[in-house]
Tab-separated table of N, CA and C in Angstrom:
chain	number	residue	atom	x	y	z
A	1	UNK	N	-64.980	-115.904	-11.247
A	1	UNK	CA	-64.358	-115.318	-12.415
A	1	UNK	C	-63.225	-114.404	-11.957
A	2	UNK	N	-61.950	-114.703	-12.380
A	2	UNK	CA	-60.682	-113.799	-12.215
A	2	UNK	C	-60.729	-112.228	-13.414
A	3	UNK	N	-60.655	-111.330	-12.932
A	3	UNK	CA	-60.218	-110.512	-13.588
A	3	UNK	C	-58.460	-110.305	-13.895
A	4	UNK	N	-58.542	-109.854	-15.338
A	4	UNK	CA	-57.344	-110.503	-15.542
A	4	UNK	C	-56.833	-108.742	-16.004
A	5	UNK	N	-55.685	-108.128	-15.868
A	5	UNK	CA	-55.273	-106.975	-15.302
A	5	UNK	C	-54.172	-107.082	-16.264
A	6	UNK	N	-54.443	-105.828	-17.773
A	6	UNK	CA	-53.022	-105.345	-18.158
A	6	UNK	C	-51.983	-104.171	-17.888
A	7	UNK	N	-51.025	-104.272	-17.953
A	7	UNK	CA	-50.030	-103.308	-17.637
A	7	UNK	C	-50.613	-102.042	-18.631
A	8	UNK	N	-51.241	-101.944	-19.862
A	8	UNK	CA	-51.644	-100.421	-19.955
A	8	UNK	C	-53.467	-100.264	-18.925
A	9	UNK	N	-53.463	-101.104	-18.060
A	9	UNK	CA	-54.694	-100.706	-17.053
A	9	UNK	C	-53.641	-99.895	-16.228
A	10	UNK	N	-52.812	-100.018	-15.771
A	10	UNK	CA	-51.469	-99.406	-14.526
A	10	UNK	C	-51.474	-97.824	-15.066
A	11	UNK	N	-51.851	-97.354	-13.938
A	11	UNK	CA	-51.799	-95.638	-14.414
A	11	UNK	C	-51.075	-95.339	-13.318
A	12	UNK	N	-50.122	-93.896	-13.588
A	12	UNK	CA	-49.558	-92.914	-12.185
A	12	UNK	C	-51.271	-92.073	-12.252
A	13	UNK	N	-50.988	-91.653	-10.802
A	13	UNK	CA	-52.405	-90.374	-10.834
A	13	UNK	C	-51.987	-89.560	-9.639
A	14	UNK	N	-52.223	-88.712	-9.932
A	14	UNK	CA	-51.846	-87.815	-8.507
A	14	UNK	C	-52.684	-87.985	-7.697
A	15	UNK	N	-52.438	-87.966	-5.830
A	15	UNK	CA	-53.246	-88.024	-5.187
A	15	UNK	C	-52.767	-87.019	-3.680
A	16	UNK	N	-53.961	-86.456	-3.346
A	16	UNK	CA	-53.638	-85.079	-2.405
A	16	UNK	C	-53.276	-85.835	-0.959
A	17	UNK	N	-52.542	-85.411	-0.616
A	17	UNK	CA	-51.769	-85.464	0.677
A	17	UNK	C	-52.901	-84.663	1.590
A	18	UNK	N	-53.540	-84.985	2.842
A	18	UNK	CA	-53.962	-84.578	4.108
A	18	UNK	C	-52.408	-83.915	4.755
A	19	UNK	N	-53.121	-82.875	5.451
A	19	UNK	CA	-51.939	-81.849	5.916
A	19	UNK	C	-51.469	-82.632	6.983
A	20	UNK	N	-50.411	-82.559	7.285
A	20	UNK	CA	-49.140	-83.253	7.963
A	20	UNK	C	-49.641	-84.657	8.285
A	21	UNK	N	-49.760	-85.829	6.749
A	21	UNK	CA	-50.138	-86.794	7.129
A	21	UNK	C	-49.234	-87.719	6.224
A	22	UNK	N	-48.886	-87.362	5.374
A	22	UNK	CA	-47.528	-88.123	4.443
A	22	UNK	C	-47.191	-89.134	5.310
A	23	UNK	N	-46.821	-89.510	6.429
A	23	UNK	CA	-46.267	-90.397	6.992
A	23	UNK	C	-47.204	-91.529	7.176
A	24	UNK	N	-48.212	-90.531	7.557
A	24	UNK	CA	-48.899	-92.108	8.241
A	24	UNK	C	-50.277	-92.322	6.916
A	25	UNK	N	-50.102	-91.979	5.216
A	25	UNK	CA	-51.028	-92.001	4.256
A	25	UNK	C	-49.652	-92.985	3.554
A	26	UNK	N	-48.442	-93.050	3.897
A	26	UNK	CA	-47.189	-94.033	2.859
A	26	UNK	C	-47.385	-95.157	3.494
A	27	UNK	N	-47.893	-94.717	4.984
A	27	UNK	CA	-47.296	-96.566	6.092
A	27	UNK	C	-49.155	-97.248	5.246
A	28	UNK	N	-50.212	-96.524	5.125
A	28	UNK	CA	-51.502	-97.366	4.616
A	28	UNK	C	-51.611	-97.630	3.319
A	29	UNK	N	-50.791	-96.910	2.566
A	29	UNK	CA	-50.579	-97.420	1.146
A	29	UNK	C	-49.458	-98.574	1.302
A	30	UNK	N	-48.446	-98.484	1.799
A	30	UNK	CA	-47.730	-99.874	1.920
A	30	UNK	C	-48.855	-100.873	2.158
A	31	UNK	N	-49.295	-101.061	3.648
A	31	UNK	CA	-50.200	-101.878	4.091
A	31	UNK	C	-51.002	-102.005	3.224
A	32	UNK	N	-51.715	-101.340	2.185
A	32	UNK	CA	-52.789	-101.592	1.013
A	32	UNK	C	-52.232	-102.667	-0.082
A	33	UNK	N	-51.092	-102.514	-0.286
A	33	UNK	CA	-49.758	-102.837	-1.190
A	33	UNK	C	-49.936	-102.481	-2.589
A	34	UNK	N	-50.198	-100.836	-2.710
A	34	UNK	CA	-50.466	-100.031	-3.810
A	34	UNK	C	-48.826	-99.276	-3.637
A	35	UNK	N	-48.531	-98.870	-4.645
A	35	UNK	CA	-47.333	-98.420	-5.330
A	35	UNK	C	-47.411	-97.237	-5.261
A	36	UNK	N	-46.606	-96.395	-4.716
A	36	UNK	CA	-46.677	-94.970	-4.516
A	36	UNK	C	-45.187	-94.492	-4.682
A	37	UNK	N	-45.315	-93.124	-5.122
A	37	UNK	CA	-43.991	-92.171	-5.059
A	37	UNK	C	-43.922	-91.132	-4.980
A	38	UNK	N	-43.081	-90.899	-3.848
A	38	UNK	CA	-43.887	-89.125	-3.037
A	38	UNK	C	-41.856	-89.019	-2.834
A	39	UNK	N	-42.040	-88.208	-4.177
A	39	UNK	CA	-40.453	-87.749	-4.309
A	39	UNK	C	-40.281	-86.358	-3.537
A	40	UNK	N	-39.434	-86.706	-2.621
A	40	UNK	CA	-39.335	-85.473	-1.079
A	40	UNK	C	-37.531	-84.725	-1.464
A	41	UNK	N	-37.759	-83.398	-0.900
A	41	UNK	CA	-36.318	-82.895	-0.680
A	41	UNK	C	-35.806	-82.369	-0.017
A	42	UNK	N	-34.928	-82.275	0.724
A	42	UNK	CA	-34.286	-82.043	2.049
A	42	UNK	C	-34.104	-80.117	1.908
A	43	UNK	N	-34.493	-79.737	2.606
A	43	UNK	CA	-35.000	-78.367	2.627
A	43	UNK	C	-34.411	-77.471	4.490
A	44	UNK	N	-33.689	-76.332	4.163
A	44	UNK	CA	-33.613	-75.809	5.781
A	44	UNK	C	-34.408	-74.451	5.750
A	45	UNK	N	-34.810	-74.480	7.169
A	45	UNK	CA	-36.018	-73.414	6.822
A	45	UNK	C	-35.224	-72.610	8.331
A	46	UNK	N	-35.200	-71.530	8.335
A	46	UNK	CA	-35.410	-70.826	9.862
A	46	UNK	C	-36.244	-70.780	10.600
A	47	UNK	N	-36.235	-70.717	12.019
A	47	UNK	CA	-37.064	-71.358	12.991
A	47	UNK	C	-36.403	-70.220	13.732
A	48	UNK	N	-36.886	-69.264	14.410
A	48	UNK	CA	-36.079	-68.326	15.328
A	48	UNK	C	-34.736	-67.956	14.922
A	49	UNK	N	-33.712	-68.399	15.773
A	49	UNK	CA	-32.654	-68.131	16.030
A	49	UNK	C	-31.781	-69.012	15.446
A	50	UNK	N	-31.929	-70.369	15.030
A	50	UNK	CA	-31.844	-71.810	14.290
A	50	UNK	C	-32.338	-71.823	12.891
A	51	UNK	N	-31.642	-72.897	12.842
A	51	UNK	CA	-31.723	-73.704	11.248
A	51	UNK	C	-32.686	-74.900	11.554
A	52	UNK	N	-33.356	-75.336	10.831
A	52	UNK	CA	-34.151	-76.824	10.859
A	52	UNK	C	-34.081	-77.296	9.498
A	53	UNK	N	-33.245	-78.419	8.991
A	53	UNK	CA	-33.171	-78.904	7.835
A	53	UNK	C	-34.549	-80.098	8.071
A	54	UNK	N	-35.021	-80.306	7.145
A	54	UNK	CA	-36.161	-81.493	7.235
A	54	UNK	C	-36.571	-82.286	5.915
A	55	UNK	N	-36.732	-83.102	5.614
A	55	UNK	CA	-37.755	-83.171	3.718
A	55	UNK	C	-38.897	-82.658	4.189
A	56	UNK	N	-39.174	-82.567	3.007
A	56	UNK	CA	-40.425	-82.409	2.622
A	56	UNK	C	-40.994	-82.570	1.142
A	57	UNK	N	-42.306	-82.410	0.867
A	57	UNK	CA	-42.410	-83.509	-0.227
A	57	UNK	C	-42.141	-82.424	-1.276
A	58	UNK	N	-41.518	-82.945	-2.645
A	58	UNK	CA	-41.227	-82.117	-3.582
A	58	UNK	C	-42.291	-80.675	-4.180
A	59	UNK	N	-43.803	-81.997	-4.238
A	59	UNK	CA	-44.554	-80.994	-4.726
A	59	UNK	C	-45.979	-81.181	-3.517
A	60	UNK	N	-45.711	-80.226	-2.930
A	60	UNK	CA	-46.212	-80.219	-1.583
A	60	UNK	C	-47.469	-80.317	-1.525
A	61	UNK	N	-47.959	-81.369	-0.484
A	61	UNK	CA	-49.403	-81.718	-0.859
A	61	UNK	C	-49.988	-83.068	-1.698
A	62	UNK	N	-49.108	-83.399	-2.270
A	62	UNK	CA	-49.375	-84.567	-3.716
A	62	UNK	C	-48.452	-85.818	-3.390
A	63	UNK	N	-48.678	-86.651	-3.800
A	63	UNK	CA	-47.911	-88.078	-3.907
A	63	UNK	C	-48.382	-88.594	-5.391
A	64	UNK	N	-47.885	-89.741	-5.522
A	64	UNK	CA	-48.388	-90.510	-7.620
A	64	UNK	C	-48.503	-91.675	-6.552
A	65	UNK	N	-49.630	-92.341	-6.934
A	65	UNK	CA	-50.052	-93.946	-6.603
A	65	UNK	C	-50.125	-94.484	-8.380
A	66	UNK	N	-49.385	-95.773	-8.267
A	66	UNK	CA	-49.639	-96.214	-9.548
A	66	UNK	C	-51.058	-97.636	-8.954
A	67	UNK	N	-52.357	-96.728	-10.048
A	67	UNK	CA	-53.567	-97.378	-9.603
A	67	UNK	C	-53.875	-98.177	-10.916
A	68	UNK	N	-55.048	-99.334	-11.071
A	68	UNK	CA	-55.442	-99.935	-12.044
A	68	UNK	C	-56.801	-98.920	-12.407
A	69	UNK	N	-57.211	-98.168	-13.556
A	69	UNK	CA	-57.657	-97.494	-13.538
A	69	UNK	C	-59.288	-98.101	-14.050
A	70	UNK	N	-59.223	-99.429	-14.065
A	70	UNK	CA	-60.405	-100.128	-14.195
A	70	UNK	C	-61.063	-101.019	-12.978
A	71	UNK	N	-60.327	-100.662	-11.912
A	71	UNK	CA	-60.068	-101.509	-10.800
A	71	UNK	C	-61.189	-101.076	-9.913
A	72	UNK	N	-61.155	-101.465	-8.483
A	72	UNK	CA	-61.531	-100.500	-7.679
A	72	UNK	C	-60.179	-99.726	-6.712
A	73	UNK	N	-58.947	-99.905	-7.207
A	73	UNK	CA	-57.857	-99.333	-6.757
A	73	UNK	C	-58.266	-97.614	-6.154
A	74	UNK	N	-59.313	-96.930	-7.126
A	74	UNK	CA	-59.476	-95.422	-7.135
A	74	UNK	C	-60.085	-95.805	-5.288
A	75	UNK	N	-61.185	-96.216	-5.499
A	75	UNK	CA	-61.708	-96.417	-4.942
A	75	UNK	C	-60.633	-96.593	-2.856
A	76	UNK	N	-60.042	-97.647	-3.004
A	76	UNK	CA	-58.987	-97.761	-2.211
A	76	UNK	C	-58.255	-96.624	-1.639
A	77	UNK	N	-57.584	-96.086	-2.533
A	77	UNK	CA	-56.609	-94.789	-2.334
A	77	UNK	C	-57.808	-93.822	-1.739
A	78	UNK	N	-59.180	-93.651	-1.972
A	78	UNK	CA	-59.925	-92.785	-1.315
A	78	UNK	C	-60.100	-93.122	-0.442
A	79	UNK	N	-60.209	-93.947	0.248
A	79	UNK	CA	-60.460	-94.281	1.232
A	79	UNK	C	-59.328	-94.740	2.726
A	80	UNK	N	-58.052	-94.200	1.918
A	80	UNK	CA	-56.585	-94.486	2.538
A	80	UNK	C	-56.584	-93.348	3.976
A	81	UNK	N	-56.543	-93.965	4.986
A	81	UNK	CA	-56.527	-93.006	6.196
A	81	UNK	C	-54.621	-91.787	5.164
A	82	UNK	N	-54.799	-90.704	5.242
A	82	UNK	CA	-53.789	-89.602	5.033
A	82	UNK	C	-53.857	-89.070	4.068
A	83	UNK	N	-54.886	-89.599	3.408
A	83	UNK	CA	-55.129	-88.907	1.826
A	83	UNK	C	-56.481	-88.451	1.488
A	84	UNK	N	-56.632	-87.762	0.352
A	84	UNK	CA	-57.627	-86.787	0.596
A	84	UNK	C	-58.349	-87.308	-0.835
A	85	UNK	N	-57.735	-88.457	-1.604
A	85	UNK	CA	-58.107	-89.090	-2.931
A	85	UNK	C	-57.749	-88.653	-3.879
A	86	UNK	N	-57.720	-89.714	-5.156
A	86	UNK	CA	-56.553	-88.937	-6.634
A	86	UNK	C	-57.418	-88.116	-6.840
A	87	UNK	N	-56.839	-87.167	-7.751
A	87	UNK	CA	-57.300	-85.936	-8.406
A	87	UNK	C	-58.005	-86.299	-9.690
A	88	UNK	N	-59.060	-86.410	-9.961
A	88	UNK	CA	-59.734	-86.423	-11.039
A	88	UNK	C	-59.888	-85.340	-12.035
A	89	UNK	N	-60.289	-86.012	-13.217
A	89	UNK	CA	-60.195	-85.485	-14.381
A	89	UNK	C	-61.460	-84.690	-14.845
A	90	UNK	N	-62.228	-83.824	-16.149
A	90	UNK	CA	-63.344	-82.949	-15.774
A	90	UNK	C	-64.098	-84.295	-16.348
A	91	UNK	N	-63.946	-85.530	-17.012
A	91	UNK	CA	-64.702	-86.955	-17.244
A	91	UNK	C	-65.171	-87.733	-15.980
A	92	UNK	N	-64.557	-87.156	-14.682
A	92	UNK	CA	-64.410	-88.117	-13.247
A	92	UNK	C	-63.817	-89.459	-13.572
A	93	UNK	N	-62.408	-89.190	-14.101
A	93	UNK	CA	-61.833	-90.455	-14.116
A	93	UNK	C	-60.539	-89.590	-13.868
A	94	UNK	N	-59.658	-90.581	-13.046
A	94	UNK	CA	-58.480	-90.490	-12.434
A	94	UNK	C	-57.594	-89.450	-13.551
A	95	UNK	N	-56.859	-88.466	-13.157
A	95	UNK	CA	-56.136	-87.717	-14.330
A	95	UNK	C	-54.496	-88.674	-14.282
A	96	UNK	N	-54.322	-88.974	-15.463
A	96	UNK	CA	-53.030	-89.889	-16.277
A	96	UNK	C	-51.659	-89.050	-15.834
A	97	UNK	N	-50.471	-89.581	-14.964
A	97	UNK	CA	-49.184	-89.158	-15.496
A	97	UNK	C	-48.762	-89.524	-15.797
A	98	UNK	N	-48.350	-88.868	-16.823
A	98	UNK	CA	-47.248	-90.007	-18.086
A	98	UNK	C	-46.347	-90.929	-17.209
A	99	UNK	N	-45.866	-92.165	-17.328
A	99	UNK	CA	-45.123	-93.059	-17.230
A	99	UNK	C	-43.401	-92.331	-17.369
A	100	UNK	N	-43.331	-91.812	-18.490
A	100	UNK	CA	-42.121	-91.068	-18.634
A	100	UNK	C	-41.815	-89.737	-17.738
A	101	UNK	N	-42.957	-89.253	-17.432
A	101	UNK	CA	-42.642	-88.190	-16.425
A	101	UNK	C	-41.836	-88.719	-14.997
A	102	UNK	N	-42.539	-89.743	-14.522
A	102	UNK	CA	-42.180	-90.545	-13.606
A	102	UNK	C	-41.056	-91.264	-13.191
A	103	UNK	N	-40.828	-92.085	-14.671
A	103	UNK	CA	-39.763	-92.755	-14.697
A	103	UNK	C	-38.657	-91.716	-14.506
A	104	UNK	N	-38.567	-90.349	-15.323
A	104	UNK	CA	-37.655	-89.410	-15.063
A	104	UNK	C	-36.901	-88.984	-14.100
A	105	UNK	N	-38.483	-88.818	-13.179
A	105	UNK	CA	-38.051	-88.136	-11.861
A	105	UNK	C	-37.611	-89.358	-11.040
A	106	UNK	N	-37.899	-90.391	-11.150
A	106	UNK	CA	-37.106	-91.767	-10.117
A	106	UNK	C	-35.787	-92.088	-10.266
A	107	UNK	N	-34.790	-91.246	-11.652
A	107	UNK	CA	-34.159	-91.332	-11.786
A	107	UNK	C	-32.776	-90.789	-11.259
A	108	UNK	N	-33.972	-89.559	-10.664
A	108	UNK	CA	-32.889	-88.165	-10.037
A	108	UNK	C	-33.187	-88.574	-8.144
A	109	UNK	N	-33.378	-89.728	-7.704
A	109	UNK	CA	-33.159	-90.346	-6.492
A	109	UNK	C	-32.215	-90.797	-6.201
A	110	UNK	N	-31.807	-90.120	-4.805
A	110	UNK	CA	-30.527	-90.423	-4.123
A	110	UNK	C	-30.471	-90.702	-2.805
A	111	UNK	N	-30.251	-91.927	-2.200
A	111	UNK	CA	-30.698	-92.160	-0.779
A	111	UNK	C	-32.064	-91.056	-0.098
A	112	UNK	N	-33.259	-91.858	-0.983
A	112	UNK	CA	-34.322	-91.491	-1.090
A	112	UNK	C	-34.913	-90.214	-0.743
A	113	UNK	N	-34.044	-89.031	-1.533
A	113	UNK	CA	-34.118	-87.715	-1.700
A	113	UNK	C	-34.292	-87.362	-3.275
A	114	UNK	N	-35.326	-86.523	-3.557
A	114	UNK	CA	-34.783	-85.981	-5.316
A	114	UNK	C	-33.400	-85.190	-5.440
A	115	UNK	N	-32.563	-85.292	-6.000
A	115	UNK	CA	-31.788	-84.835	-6.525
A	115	UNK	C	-31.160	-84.593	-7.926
A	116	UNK	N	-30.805	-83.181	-8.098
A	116	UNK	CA	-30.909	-82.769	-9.516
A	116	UNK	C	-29.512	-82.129	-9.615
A	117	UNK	N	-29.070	-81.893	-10.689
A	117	UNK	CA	-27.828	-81.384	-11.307
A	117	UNK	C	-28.125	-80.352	-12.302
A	118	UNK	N	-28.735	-79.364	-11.719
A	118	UNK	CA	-29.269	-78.455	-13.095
A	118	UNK	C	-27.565	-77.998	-13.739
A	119	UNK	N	-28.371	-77.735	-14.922
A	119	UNK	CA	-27.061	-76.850	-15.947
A	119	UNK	C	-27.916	-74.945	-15.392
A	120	UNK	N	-27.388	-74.398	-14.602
A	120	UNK	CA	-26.943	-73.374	-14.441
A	120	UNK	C	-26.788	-72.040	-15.349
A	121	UNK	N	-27.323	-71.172	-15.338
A	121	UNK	CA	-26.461	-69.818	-16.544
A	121	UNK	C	-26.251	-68.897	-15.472
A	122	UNK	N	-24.994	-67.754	-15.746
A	122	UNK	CA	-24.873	-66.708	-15.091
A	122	UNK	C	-25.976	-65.904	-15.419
A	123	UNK	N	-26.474	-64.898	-14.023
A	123	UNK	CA	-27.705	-64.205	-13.925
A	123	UNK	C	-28.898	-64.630	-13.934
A	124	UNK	N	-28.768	-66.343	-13.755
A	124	UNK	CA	-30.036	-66.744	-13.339
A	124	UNK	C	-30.490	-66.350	-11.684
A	125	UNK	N	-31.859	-66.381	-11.385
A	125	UNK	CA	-31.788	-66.296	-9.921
A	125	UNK	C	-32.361	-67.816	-9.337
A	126	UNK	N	-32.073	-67.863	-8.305
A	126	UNK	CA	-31.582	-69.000	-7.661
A	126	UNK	C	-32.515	-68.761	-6.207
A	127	UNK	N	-33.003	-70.198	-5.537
A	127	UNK	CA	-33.220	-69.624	-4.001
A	127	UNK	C	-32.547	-70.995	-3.449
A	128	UNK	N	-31.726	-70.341	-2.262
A	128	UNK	CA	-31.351	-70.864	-1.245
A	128	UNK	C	-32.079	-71.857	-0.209
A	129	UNK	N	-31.985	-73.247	-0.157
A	129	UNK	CA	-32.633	-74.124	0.427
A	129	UNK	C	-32.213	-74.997	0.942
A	130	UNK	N	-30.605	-74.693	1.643
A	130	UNK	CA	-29.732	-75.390	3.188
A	130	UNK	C	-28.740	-74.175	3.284
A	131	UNK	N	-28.620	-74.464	4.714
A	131	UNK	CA	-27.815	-73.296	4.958
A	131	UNK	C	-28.000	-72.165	5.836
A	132	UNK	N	-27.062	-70.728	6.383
A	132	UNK	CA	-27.494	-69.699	6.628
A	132	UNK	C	-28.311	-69.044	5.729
A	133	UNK	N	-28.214	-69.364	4.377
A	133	UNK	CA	-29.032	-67.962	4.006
A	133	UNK	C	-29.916	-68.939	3.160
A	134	UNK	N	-30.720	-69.694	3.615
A	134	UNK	CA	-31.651	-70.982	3.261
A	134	UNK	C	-33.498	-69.481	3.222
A	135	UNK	N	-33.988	-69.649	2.415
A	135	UNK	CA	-35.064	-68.951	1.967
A	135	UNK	C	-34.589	-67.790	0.737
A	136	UNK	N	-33.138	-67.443	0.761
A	136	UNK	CA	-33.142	-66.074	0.107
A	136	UNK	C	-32.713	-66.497	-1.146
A	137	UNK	N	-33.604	-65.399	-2.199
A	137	UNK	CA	-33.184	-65.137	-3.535
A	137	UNK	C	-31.474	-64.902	-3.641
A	138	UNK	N	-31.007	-65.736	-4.425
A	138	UNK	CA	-29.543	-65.006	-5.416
A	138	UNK	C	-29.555	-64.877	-6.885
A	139	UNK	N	-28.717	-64.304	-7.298
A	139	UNK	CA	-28.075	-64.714	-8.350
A	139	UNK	C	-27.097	-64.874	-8.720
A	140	UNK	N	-26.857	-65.888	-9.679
A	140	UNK	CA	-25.687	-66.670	-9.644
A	140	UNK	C	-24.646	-66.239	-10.591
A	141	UNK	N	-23.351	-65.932	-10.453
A	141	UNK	CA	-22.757	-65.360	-10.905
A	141	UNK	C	-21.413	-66.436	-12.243
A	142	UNK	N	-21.099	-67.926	-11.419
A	142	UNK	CA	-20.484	-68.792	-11.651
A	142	UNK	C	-20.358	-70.409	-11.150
A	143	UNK	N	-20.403	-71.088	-11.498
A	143	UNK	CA	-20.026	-72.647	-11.321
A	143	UNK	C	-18.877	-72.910	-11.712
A	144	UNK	N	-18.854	-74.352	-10.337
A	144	UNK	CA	-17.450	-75.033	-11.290
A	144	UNK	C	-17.538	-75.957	-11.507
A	145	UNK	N	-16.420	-76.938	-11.497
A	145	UNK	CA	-16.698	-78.217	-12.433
A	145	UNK	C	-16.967	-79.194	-10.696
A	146	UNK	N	-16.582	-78.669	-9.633
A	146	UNK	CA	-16.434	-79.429	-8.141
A	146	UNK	C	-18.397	-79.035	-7.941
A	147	UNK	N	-18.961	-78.672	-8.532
A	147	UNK	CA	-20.462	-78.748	-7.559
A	147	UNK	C	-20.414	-77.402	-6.597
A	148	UNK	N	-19.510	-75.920	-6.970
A	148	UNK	CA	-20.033	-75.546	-6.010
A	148	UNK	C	-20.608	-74.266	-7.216
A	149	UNK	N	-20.913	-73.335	-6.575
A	149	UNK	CA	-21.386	-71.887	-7.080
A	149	UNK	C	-21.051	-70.162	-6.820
A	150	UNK	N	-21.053	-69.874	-7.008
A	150	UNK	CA	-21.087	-68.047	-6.979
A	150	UNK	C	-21.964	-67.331	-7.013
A	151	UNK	N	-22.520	-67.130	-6.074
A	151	UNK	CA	-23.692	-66.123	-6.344
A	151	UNK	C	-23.765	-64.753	-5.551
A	152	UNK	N	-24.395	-64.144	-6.040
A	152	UNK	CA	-24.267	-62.187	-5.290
A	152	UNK	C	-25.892	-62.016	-4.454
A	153	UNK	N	-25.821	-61.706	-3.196
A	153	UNK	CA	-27.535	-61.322	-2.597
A	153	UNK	C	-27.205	-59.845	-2.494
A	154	UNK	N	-28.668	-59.478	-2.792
A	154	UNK	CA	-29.085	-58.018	-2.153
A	154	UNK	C	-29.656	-58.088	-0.779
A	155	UNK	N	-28.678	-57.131	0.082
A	155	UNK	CA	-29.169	-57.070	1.508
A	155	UNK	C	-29.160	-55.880	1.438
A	156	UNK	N	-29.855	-55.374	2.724
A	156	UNK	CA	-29.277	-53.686	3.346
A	156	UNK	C	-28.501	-52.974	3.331
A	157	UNK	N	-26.978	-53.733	3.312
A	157	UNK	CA	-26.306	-52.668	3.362
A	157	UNK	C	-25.487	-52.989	1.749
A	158	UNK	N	-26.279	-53.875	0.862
A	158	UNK	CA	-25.092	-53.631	-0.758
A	158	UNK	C	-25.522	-55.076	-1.032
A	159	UNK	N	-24.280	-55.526	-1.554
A	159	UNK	CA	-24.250	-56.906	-2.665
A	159	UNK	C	-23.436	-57.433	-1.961
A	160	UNK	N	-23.827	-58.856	-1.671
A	160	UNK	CA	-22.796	-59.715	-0.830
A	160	UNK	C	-22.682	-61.032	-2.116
A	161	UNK	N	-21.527	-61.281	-1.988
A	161	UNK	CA	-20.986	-62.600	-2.690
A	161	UNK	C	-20.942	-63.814	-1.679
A	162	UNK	N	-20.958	-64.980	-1.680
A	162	UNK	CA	-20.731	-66.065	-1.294
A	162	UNK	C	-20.613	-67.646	-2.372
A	163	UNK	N	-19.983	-68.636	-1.433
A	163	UNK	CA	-19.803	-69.929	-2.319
A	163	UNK	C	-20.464	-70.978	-1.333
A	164	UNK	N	-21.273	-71.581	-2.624
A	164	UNK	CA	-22.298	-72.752	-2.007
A	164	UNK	C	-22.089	-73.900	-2.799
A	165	UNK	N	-22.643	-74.762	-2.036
A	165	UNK	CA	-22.684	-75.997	-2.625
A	165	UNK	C	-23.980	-76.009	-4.079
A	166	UNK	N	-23.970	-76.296	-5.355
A	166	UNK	CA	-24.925	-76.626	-6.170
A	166	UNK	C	-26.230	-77.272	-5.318
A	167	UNK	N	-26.011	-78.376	-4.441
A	167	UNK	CA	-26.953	-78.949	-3.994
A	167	UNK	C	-27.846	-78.123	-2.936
A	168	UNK	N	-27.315	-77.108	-2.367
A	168	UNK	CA	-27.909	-75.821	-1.920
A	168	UNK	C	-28.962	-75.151	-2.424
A	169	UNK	N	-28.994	-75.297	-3.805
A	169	UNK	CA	-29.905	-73.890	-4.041
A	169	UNK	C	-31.055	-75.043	-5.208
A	170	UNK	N	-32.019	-73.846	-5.654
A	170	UNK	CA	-32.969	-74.614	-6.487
A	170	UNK	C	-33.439	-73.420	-7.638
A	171	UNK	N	-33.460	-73.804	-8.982
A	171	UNK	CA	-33.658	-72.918	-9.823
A	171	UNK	C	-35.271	-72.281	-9.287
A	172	UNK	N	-35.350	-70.747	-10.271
A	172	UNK	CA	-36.846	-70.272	-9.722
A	172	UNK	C	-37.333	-70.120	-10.724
């Protein structure tokens, strides 16, 4: 007997990432040939004296497997060497992400990075995430129509101004 599988059985579900294992929990979900999307963003962090730009995953810790939620798919993904299994619901059934949430965010992919174009207001604060001053709070003073920004930091000795790229910073 074939089981016969509809597209509203196809669920997103979140599923927890094992600590520094993303790499080798995407190469066993390929090999499984389950559908996953672990939307990552290119991030610079300080390291001593250096910069280290790297991805990392958007929402750190998590990936979406699109599973059959009548299947034994759950089942599978638990058992995926890098993952720690979807996140269940307080019923113990897989918790649902909307389809539209998803589709959204696949939309803001760019040579397989998230990328976003926020609309901006003056006196929002902002954090810095490439760059020299990659970790620090600003606020933003102006945009232009070229993608870059204006923003003012508080340091030690006063208010410093600088101009960044939009793709630099991330709303807070």
């Amino acid at each position: 007997m074939v089981a016969v599988m509809f597209k509203d059985d196809l669920i997103w579900a979140a599923a927890k990432v094992k600590p520094n294992q993303i790499n080798r929990a995407e190469l066993n979900l390929k090999e499984q040939g389950i559908t996953y999307f672990a939307p990552k963003i290119k991030v610079t962090k300080r390291q001593a004296t250096r910069f280290i730009s790297k991805e990392q995953l958007f929402f750190p810790g998590y990936i979406f497997v699109r599973i059959n939620r009548t299947g034994e798919d759950v089942r599978h993904v638990h058992a995926t060497y890098g993952l720690g299994g979807v996140l269940m619901n307080h019923t113990n059934t897989p918790g649902v992400i909307p389809d539209a949430f998803i589709d959204a965010m696949m939309t803001h992919i760019h040579d397989g990075l998230l990328q976003s174009k926020p609309d901006f207001v003056p006196g929002q604060k902002l954090r810095i995430i490439h760059g020299p001053f990659a970790g620090l709070v600003a606020e933003l003073i102006d945009s232009d129509a070229d993608g870059r920004i204006r923003c003012l930091f508080d340091v030690l000795s006063g208010k410093i101004e600088a101009r960044m790229n939009i793709s630099d910073v991330m709303r807070l």
